[in-house]
Tab-separated table of C-alpha atoms and ligand atoms in Angstrom:
chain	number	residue	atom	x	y	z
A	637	UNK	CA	-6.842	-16.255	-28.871
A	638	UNK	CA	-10.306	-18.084	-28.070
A	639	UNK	CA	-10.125	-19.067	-23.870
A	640	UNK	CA	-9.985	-22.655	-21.904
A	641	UNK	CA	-13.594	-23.223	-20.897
A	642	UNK	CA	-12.822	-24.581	-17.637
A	643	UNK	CA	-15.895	-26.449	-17.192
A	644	UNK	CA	-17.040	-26.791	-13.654
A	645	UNK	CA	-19.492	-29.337	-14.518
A	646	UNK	CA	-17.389	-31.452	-15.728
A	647	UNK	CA	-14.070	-30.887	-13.359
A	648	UNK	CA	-17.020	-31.197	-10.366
A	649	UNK	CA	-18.139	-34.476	-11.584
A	650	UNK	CA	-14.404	-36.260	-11.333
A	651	UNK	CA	-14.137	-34.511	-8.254
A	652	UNK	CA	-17.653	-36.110	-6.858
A	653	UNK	CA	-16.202	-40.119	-8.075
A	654	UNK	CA	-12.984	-39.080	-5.735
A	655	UNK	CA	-15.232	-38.288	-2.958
A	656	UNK	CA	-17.563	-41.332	-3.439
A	657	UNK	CA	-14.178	-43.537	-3.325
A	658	UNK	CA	-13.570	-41.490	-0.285
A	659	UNK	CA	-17.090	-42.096	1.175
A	660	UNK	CA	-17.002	-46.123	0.374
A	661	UNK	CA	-12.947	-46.441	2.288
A	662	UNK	CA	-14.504	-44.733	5.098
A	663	UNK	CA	-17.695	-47.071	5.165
A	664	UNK	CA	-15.137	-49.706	5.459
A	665	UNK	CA	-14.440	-48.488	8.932
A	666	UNK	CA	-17.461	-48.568	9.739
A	667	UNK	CA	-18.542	-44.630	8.873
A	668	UNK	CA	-20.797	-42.725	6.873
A	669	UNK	CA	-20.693	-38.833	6.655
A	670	UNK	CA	-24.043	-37.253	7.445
A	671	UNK	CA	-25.023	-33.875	5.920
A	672	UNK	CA	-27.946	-32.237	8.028
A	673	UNK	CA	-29.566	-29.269	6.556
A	674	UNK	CA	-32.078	-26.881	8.438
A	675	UNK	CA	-34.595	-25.052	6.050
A	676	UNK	CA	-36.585	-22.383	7.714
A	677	UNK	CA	-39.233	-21.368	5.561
A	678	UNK	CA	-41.189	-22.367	2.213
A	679	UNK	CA	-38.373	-19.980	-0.086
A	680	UNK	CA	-38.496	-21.688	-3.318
A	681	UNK	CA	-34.776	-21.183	-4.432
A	682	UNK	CA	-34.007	-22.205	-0.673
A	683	UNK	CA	-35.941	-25.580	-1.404
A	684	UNK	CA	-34.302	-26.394	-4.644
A	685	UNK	CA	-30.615	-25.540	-2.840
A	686	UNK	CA	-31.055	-27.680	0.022
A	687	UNK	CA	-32.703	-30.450	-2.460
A	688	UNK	CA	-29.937	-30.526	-4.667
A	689	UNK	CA	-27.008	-30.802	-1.912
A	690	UNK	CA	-29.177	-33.537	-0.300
A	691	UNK	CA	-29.279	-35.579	-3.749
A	692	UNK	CA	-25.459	-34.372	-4.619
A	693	UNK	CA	-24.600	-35.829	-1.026
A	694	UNK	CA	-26.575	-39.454	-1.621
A	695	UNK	CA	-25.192	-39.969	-4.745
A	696	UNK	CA	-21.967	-40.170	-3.611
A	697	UNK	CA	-23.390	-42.242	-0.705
A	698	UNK	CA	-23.357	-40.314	2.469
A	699	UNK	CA	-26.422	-39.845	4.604
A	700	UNK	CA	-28.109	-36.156	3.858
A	701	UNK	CA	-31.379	-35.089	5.779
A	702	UNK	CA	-33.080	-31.781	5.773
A	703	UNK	CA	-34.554	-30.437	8.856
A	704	UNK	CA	-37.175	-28.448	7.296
A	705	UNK	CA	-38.980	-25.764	9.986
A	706	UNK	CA	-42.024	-23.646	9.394
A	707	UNK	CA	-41.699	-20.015	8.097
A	708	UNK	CA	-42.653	-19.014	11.651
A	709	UNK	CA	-39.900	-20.727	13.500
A	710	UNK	CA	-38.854	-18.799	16.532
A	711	UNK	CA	-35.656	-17.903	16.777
A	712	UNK	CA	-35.486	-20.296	20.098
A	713	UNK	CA	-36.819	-22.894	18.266
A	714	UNK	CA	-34.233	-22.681	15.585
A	715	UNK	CA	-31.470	-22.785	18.060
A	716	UNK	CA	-33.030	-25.609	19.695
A	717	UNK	CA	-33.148	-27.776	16.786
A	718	UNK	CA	-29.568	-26.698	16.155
A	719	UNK	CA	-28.367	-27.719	19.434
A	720	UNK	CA	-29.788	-31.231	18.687
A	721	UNK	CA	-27.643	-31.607	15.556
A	722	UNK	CA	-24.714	-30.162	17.050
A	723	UNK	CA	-24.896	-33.318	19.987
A	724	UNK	CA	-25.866	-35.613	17.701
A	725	UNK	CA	-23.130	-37.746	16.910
A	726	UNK	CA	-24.473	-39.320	13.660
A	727	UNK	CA	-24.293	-36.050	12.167
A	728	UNK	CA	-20.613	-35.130	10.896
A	729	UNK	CA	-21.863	-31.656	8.875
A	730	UNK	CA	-24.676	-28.752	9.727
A	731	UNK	CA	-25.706	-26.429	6.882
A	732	UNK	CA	-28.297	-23.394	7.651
A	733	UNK	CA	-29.635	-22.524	4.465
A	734	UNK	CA	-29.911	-18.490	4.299
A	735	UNK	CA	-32.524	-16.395	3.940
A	736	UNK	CA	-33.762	-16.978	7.319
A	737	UNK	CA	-37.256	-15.139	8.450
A	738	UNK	CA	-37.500	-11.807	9.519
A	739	UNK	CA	-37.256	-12.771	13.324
A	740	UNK	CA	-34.810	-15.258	13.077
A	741	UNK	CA	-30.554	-13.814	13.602
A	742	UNK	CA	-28.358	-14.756	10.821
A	743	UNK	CA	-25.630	-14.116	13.013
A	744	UNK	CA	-26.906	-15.750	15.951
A	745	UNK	CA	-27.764	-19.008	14.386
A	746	UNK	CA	-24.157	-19.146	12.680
A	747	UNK	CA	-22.500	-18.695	15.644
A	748	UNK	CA	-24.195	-21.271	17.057
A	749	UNK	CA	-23.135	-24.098	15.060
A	750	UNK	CA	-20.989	-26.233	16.005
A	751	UNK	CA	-17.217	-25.014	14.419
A	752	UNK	CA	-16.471	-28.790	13.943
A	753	UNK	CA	-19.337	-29.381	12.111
A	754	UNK	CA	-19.435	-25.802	10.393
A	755	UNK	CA	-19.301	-27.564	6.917
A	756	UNK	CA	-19.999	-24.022	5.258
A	757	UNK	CA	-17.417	-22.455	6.948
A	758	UNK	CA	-19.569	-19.250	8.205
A	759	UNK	CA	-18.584	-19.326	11.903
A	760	UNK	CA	-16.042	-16.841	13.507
A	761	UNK	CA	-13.891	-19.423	14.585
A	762	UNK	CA	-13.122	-21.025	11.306
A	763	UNK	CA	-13.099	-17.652	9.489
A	764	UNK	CA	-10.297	-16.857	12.178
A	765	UNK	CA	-8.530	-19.866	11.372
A	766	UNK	CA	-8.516	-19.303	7.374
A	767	UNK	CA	-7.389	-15.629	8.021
A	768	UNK	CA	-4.266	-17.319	10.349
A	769	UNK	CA	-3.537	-20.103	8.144
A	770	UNK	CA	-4.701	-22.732	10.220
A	771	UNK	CA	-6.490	-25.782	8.694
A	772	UNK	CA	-10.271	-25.097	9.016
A	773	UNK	CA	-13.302	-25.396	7.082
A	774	UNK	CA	-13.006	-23.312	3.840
A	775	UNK	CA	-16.157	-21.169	2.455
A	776	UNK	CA	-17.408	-23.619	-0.054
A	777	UNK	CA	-17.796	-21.158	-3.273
A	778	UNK	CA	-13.704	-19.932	-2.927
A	779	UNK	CA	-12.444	-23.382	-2.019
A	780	UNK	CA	-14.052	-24.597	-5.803
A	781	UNK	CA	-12.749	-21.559	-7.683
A	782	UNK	CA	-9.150	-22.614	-5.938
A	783	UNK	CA	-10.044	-26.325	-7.125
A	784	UNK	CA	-10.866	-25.055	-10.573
A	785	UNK	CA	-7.961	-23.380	-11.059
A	786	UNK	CA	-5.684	-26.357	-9.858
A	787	UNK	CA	-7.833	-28.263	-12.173
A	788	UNK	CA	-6.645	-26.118	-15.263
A	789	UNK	CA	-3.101	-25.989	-13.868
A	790	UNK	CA	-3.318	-22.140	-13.829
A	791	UNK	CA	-0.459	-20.893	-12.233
A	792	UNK	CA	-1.204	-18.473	-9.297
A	793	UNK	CA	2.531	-17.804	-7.428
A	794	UNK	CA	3.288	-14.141	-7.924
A	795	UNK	CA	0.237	-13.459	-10.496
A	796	UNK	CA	-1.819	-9.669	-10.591
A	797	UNK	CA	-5.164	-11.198	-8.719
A	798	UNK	CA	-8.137	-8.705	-9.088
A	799	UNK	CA	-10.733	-9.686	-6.788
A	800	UNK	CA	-14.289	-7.454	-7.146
A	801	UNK	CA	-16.292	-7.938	-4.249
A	802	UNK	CA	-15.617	-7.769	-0.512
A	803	UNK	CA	-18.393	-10.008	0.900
A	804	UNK	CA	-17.310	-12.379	3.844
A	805	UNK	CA	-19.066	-15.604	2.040
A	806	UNK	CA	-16.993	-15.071	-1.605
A	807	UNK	CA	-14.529	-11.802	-1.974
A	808	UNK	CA	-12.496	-11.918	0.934
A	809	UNK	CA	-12.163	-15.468	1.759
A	810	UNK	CA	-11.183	-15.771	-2.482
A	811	UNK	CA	-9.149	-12.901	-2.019
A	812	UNK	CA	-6.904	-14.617	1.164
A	813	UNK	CA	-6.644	-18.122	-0.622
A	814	UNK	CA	-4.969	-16.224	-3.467
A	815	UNK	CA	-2.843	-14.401	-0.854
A	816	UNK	CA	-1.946	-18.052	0.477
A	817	UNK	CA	-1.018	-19.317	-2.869
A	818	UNK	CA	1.511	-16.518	-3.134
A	819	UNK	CA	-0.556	-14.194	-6.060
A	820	UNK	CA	-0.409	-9.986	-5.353
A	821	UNK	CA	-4.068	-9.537	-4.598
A	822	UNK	CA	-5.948	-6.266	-4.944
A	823	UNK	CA	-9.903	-5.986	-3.973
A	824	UNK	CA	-12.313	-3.805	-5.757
A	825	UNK	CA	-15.674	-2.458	-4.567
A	826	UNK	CA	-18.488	-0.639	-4.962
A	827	UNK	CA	-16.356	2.335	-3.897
A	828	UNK	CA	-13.496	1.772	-5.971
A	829	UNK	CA	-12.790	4.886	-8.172
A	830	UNK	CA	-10.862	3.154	-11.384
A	831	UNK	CA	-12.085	-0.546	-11.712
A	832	UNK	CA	-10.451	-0.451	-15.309
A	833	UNK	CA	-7.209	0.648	-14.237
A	834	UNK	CA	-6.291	-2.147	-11.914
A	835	UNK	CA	-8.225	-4.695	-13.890
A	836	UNK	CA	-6.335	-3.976	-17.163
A	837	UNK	CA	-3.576	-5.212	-15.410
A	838	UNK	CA	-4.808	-8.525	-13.736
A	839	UNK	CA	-3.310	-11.676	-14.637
A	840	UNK	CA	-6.689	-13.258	-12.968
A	841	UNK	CA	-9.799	-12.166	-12.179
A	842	UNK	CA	-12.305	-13.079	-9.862
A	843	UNK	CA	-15.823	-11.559	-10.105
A	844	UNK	CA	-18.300	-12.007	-7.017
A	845	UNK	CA	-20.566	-8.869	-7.486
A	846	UNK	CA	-24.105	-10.120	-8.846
A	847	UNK	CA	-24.086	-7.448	-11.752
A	848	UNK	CA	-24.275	-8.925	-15.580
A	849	UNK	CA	-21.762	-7.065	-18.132
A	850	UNK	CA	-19.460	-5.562	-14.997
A	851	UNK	CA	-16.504	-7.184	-16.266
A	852	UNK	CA	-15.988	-6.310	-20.708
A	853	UNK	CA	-13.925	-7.062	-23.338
A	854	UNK	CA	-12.375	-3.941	-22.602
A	855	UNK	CA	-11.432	-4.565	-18.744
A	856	UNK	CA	-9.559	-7.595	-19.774
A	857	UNK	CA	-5.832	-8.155	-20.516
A	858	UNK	CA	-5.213	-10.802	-23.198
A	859	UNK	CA	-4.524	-13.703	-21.594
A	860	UNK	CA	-5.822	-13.313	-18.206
A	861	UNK	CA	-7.713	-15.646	-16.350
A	862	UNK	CA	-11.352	-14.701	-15.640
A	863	UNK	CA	-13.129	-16.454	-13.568
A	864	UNK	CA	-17.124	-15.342	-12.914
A	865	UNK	CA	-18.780	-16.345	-9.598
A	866	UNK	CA	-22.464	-14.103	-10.529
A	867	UNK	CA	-25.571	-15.393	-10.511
A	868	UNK	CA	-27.981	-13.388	-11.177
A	869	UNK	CA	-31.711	-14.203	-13.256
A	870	UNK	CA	-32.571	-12.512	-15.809
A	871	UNK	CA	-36.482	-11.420	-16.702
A	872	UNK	CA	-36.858	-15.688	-18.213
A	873	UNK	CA	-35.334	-16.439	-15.278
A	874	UNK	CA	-31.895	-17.523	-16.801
A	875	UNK	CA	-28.823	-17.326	-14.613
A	876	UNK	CA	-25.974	-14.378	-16.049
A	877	UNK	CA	-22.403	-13.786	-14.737
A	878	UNK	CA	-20.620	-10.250	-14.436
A	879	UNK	CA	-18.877	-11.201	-17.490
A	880	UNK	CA	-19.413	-10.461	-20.856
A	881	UNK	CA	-19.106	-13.862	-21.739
A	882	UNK	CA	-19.426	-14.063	-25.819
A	883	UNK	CA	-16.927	-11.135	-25.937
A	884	UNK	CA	-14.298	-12.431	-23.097
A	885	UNK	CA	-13.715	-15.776	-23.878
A	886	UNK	CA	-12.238	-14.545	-27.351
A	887	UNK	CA	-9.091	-12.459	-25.648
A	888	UNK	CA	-9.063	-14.305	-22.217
A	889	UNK	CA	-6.886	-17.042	-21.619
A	890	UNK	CA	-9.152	-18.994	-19.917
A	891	UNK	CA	-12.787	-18.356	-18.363
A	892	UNK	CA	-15.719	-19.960	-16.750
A	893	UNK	CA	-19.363	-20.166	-18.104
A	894	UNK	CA	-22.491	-19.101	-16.334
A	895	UNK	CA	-24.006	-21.790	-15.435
A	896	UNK	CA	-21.659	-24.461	-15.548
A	897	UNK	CA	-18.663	-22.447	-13.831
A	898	UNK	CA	-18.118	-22.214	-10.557
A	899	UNK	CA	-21.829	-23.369	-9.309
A	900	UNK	CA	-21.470	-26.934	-9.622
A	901	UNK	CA	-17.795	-26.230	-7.691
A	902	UNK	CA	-19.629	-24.905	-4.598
A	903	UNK	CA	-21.949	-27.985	-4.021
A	904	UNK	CA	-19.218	-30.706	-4.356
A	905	UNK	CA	-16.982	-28.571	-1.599
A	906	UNK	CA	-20.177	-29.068	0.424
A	907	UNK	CA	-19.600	-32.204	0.222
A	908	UNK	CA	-15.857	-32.461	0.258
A	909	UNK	CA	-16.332	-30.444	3.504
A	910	UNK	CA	-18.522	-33.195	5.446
A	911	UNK	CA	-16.386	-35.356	4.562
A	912	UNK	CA	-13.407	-33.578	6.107
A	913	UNK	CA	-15.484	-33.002	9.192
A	914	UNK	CA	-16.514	-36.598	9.229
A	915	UNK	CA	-12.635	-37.835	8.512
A	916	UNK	CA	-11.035	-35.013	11.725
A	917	UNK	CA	-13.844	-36.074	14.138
A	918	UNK	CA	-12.663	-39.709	13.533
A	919	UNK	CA	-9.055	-38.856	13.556
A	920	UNK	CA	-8.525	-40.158	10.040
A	921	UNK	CA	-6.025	-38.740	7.768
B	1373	NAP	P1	-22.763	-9.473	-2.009
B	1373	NAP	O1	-22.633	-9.845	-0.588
B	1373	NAP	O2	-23.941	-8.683	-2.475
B	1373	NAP	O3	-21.436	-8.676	-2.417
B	1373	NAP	C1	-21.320	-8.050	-3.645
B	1373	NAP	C2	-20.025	-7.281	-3.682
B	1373	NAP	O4	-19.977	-6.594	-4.929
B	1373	NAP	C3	-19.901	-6.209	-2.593
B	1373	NAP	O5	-18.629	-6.286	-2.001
B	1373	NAP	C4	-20.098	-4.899	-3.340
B	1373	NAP	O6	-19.326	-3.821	-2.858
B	1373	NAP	C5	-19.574	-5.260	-4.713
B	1373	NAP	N1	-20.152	-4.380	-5.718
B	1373	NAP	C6	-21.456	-4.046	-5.903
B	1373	NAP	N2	-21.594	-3.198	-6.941
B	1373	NAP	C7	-20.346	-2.990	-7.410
B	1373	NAP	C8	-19.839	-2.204	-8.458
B	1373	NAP	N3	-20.633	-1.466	-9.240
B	1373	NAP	N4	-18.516	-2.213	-8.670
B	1373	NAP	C9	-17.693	-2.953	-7.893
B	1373	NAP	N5	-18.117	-3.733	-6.883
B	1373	NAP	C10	-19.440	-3.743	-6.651
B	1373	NAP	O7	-22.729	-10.740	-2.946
B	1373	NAP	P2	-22.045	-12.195	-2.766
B	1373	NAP	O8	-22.854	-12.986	-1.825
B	1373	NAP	O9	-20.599	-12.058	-2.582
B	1373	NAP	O10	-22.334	-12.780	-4.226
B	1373	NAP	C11	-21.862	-12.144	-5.389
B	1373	NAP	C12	-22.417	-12.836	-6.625
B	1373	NAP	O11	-21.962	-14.183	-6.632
B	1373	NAP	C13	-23.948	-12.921	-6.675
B	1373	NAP	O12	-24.360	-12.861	-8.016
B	1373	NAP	C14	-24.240	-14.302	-6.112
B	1373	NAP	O13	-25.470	-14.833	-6.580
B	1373	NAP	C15	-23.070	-15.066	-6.683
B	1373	NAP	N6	-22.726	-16.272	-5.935
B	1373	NAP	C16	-22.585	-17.399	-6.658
B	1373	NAP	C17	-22.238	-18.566	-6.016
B	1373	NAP	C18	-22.059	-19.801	-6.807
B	1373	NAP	O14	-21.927	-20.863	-6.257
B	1373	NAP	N7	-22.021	-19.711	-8.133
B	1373	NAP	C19	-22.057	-18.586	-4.625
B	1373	NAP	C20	-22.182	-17.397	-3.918
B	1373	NAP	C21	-22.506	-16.233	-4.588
B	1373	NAP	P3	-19.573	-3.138	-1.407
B	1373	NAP	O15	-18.971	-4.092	-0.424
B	1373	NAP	O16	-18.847	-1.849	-1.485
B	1373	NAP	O17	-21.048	-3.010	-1.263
């Protein structure tokens, strides 16, 4: 059996035209969904994220701006700025792009945002929410491996879901949208004693761990589902998953590429995101 490619690039560009329709019926009333980003910092990778969400977000017409700081920003100073965007009311969506300097609080600046304008879904509130089933913003990277898999038409009710990777921006969040849609969900970690054992048995697989070749041919049932959320560069600066891609895709049943996967997924829920915050803040349905 050779996999279904599910091909992010592709499934995120449909996706984008139903959001630009989406963008255009709201301009009708009279509103356009504005994405602010704040970029603290000269980071290269940071400049080329927060360029490409600005460009994704114009193309499908909404207003995008960054708010780009100097690398030696206090922390004050961050807030500040924050606090603007948070009262303006042109701005439907607030992104801090992360690193953030040395003297600058991760934590604190996330907490500070605004939760109805927390398009990235970061702050305790809407993390609460997800974890109660309450309608929220959803982490942007599990929300478009959910979308990719309702894409494919993969069903998820009372499927083996292997998760690897606990972090609070991709493994757990994953992990409790798989709950939601009813799968038996099991999360591995760096302390997990018998990876192989639990993902031998996996109907689907997630992989969020940032370590090329952690998920082989011989991990994976025939059949299963395997979907590869790592990005990591290699020494030419080319971006790997966990998964042994070549020698998956010939027993899995489906799988995603690296690049071309989940990435593009991540940026359009971004977007889809604003223009949820943009759509509640109006009261529009
Ligand atoms: P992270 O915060 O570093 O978390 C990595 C997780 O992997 C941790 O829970 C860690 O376990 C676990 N882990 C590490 N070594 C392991 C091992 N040998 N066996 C099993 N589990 C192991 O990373 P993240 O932010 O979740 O990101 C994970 C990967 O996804 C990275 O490559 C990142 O670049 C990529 N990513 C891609 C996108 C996208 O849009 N494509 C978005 C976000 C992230 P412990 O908790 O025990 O330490």
């Amino acid at each position: 059996m050779v996999a279904k490619i599910l091909d992010g690039k592709q499934i995120a560009k449909d996706y984008r035209q139903g959001l630009k329709d989406q963008v255009e019926a709201l301009q009708t009333k009279g509103y356009t969904p504005k994405l602010s980003v704040i970029l603290v910092g000269n980071d290269g990778a940071s400049q080329s994220y927060v360029n490409s969400k600005k460009k994704a977000a114009e193309k499908i017409g909404m207003i995008s701006e960054i708010v780009h700081l100097d690398e030696s920003t206090s922390e004050e100073d961050v807030l500040k700025e924050l606090t603007r965007l948070n009262e303006d009311d042109s701005v439907s969506g607030i992104l801090v792009q992360v690193p953030l300097p040395d003297q600058v609080s991760e934590q604190k600046i996330l907490e500070a945002i605004n939760p109805a304008k927390d398009v990235d879904g970061f702050h305790p509130e809407n993390i609460g929410k997800l974890y109660i089933d309450e309608q929220t913003f959803v982490p942007c990277t599990p929300l478009g491996i959910m979308e990719l898999l309702n894409h494919a038409d993969i069903d998820i009710e009372g499927k083996d879901a292997v998760v690897i990777g606990r972090s609070h921006i991709v493994g757990q969040p994953v992990s409790k949208l798989l709950l939601q849609k009813n799968a038996s969900v099991t999360i591995l970690h760096s302390r997990t004693k018998d990876m192989q054992q639990h993902l031998k048995n996996a109907d689907i697989i997630v992989s969020a761990v940032g370590r090329p070749g952690i998920v082989s041919k011989d991990d994976v049932k025939p059949g299963a589902v395997v979907i590869d959320v790592g990005n990591t560069p290699d020494e030419n600066g080319k971006l790997k998953g966990d998964v042994d891609y070549e020698e998956v895709k010939q027993i899995a049943g489906a799988i995603t590429p690296v690049p071309g996967g989940v990435g593009p997924m991540t940026i359009t829920m971004v977007l889809n995101n604003t223009l949820l915050a943009e759509k509640m803040r109006r009261g529009i349905e």
